[in-house]
Short mmCIF file of C-alpha atoms and ligand atoms in Angstrom, two decimals:
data_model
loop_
_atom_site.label_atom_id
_atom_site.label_comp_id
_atom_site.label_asym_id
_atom_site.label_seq_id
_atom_site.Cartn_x
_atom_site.Cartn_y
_atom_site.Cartn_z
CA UNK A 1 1.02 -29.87 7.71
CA UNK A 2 -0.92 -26.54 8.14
CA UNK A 3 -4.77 -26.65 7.71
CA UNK A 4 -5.51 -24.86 4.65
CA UNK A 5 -9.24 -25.86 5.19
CA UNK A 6 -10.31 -23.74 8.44
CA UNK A 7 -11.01 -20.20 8.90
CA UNK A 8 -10.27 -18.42 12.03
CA UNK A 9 -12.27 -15.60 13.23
CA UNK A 10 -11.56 -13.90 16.29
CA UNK A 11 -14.62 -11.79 17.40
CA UNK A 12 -17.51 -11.23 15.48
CA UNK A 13 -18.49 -7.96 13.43
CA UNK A 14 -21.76 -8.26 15.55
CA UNK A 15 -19.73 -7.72 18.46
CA UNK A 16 -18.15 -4.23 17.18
CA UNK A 17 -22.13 -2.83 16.80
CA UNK A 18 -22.45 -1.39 20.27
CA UNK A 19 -18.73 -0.49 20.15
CA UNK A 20 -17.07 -3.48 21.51
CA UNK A 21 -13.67 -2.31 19.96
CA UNK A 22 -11.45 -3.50 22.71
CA UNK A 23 -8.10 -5.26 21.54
CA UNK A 24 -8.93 -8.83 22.68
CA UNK A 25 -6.64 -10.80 20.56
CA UNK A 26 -2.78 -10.18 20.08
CA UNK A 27 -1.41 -10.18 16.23
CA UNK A 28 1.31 -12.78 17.04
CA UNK A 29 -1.84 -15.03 18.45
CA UNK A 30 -3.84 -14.20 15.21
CA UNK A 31 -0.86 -15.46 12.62
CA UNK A 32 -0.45 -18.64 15.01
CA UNK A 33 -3.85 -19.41 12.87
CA UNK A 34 -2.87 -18.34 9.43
CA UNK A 35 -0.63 -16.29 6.96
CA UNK A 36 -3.23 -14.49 5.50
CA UNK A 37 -6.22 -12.25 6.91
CA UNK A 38 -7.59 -8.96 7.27
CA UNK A 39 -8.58 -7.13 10.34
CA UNK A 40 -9.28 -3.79 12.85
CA UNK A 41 -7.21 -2.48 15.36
CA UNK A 42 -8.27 -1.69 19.03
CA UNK A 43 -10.46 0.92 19.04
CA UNK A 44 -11.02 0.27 14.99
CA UNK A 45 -7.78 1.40 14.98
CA UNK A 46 -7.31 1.51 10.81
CA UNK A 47 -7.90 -1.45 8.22
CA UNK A 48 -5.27 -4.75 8.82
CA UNK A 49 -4.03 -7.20 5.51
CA UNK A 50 -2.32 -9.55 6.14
CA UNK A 51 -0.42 -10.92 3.12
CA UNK A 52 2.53 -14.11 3.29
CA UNK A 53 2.72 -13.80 7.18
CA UNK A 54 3.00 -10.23 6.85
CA UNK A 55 0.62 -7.94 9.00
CA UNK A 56 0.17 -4.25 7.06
CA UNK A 57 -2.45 -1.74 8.89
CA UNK A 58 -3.83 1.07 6.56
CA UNK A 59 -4.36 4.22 9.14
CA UNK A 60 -6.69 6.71 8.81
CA UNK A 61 -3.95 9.12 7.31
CA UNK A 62 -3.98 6.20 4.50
CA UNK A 63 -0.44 4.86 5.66
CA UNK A 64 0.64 1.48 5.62
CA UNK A 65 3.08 -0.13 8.20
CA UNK A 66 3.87 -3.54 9.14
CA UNK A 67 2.47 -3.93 13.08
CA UNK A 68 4.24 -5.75 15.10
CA UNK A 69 3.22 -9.11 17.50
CA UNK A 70 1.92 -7.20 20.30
CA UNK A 71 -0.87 -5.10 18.44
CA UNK A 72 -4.01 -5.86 19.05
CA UNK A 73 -7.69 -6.41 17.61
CA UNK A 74 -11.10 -6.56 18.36
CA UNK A 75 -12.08 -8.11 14.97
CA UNK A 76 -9.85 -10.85 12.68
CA UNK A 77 -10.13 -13.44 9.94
CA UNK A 78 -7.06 -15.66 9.02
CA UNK A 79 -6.18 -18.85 7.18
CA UNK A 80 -3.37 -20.53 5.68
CA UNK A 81 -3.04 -19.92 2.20
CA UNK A 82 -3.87 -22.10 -0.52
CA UNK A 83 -5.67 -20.62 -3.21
CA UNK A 84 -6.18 -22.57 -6.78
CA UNK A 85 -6.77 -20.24 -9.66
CA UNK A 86 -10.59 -19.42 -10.63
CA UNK A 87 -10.14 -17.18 -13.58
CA UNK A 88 -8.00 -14.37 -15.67
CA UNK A 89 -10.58 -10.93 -15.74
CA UNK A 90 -10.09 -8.30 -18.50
CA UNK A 91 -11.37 -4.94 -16.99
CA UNK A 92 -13.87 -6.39 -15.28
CA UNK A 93 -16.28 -4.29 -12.81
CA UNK A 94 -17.00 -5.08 -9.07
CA UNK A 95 -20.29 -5.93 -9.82
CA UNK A 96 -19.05 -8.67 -12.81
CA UNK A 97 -16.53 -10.11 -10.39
CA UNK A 98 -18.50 -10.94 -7.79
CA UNK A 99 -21.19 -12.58 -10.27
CA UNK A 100 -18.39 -14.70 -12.05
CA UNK A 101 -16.45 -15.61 -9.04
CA UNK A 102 -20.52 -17.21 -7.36
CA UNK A 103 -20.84 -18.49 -10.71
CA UNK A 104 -17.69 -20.29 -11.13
CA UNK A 105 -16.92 -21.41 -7.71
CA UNK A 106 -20.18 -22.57 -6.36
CA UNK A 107 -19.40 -21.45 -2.85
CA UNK A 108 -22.50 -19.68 -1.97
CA UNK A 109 -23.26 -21.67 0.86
CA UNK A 110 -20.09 -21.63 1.97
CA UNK A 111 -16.75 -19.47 3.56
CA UNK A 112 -14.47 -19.21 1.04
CA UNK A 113 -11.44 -16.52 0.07
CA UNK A 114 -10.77 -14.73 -2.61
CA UNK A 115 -7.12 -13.35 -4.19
CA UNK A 116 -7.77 -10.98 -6.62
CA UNK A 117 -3.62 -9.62 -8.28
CA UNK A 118 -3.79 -7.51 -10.68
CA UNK A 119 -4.63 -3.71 -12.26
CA UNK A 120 -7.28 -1.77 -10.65
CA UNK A 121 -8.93 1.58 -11.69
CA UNK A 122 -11.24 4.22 -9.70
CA UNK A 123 -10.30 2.05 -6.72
CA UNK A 124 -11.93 3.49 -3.11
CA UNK A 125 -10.60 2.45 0.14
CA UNK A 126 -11.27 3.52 3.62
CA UNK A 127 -10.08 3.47 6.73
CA UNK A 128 -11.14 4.06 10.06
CA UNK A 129 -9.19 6.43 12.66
CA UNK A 130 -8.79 4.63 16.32
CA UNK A 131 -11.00 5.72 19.01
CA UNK A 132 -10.81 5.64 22.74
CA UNK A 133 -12.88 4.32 25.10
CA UNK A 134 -15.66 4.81 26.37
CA UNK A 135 -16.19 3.51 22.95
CA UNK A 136 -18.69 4.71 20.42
CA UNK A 137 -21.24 2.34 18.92
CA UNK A 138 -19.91 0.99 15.12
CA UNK A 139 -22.12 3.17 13.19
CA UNK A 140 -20.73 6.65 14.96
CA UNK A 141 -17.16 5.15 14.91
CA UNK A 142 -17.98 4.85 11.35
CA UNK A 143 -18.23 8.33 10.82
CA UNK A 144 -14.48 8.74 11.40
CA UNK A 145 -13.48 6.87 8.18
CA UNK A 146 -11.26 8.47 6.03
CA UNK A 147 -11.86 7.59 2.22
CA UNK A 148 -8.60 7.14 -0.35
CA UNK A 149 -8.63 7.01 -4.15
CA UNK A 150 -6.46 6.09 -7.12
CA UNK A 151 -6.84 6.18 -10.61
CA UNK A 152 -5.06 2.94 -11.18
CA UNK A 153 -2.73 0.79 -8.81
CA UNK A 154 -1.33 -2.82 -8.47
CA UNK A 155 -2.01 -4.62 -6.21
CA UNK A 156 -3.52 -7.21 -4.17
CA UNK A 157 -7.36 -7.47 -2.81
CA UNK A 158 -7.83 -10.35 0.25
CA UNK A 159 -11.67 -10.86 0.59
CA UNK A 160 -13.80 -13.55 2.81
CA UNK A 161 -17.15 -14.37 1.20
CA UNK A 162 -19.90 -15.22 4.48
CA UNK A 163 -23.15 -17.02 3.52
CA UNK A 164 -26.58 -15.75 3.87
CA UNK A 165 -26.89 -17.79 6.91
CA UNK A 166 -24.17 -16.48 8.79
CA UNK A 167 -24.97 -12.76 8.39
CA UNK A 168 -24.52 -11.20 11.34
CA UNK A 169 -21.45 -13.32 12.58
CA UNK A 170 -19.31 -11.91 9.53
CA UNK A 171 -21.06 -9.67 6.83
CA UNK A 172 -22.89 -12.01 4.22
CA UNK A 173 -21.40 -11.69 0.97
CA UNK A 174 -17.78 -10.25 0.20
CA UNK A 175 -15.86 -8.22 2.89
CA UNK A 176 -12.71 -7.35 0.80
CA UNK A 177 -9.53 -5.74 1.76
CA UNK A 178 -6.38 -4.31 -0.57
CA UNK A 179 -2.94 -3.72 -0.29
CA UNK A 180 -0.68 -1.76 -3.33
CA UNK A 181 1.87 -3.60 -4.57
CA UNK A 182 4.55 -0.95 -3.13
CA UNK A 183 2.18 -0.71 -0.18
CA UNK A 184 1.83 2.92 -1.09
CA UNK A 185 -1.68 2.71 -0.65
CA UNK A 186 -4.57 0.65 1.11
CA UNK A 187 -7.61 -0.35 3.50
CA UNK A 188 -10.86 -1.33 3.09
CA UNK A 189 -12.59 -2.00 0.11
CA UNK A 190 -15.30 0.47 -0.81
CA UNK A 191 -15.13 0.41 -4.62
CA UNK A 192 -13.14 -0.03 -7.93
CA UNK A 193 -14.84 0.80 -11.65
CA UNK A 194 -12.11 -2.55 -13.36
CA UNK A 195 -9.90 -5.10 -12.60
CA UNK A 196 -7.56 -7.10 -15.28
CA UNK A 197 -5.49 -9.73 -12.93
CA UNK A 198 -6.23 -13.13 -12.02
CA UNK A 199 -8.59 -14.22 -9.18
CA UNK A 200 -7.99 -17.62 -7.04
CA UNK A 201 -10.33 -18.77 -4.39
CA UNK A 202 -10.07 -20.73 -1.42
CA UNK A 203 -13.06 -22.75 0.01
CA UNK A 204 -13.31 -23.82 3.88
CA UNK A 205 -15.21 -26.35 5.09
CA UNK A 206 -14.44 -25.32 8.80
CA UNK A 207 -14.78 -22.16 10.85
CA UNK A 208 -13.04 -21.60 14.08
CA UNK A 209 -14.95 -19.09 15.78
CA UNK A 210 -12.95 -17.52 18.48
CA UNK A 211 -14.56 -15.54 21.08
CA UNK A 212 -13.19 -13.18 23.71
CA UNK A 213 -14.65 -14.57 27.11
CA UNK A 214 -12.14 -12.66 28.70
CA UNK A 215 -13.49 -9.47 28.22
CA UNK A 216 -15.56 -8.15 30.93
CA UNK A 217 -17.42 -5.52 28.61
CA UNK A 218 -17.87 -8.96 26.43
CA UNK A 219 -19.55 -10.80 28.83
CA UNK A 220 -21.78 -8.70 30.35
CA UNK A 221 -23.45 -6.76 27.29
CA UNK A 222 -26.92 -7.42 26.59
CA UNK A 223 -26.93 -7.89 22.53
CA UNK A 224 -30.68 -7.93 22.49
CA UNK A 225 -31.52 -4.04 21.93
CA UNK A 226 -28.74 -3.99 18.93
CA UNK A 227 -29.57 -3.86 15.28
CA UNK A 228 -26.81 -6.20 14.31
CA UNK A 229 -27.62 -6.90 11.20
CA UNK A 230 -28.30 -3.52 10.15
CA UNK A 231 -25.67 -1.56 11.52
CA UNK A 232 -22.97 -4.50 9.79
CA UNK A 233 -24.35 -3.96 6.50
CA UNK A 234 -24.31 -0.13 6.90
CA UNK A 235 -20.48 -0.57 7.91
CA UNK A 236 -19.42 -3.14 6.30
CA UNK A 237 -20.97 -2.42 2.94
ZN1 ZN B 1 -12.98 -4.26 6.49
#
């Protein structure tokens, strides 16, 4: 039986602040742990989704590909799907979603997932173009993003939900990432205006927090001058 009740993190977003971005876990590792995630590349190389065992990276030139086993990332989520339906939306906004999907589900103090399938419109991704080291801190790595539009697409969003409490560790709140049905178009979730589809959650009551101790940069950095929290949420958000 798989364990659809434990979320596996490698890394923490905390860690890519002062530019930690080196690929510390391989992708055939990170699907050993689920067959469903999203993700950075080395070097925040683009925006990873990983949908029915199925790794896609969105590059900066807004590209999708399949990656194969041996590509590797600083930063991951994954689980084993098992989503039970929350609710059908009619042209909902971002902002209505994420109100209705706390309100229903009841997850705030919680990790939970969310599958959004369906119609989207005015939808804004990004992605972020891989750097080399010596590696730049998150928010100047940041700068490199490349932003992608479309007017309407179908597709599929994959989005972790962190409590308050764990801010920091993951982003608190929603970090959401989409993938086009004909995988056309992608990355990381900046924005959409509607969304008519259905939306399924997935609650965990466990989170397996990976960490690379391998990693010499790793080990010896001294997190205490870093504005974790700050430079997450101007990332992340
Ligand atoms: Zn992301």
């Amino acid at each position: 039986m798989k364990d659809t009740t434990t979320l596996y993190q490698h890394g923490t977003l905390a860690l890519l602040v002062p530019g930690l971005l080196a690929g510390t876990l391989t992708m055939a590792e990170l699907l050993r742990h689920g067959d469903t995630g999203i993700g950075t590349g080395e070097g925040l190389d683009g925006e990873l989704i990983i949908l029915d065992g199925h790794p896609y990276q969105v590059n900066a030139q807004g590209e999708v590909h399949e990656v194969a086993g041996d590509f590797t990332l600083p930063f991951a989520n994954s689980h084993y799907a098992d989503y039970q339906p929350l609710m059908t939306v009619l042209g909902a906004s971002q902002a209505d979603l994420n109100q209705q999907i706390r309100a229903l589900a009841q997850l705030d103090n919680a990790f939970f997932s969310v599958k959004i399938t369906g119609l989207f419109t005015a939808i804004r991704t990004r992605a972020v173009a891989k750097s080399e080291p010596p590696y730049q801190t998150l928010a100047q790595a940041a700068q490199q993003q490349q932003i992608f539009s479309r007017g309407e697409v179908e597709g599929t969003l994959i989005g972790y939900y962190a409590p308050q409490l764990y801010d920091g560790i993951a982003v608190a709140g929603f970090h959401k990432h989409f993938l086009a049905a004909d995988h056309s178009f992608g990355g990381h979730l900046l924005d959409f205006e509607s969304v008519t589809g259905e939306v399924a959650v997935q609650p965990f009551s466990t989170l397996a927090q990976h960490l690379p101790i391998a990693d010499a940069a790793y080990r010896q950095h001294d997190f205490s001058g870093d504005d974790i929290v700050g430079d997450v949420r101007r990332a992340e958000h």
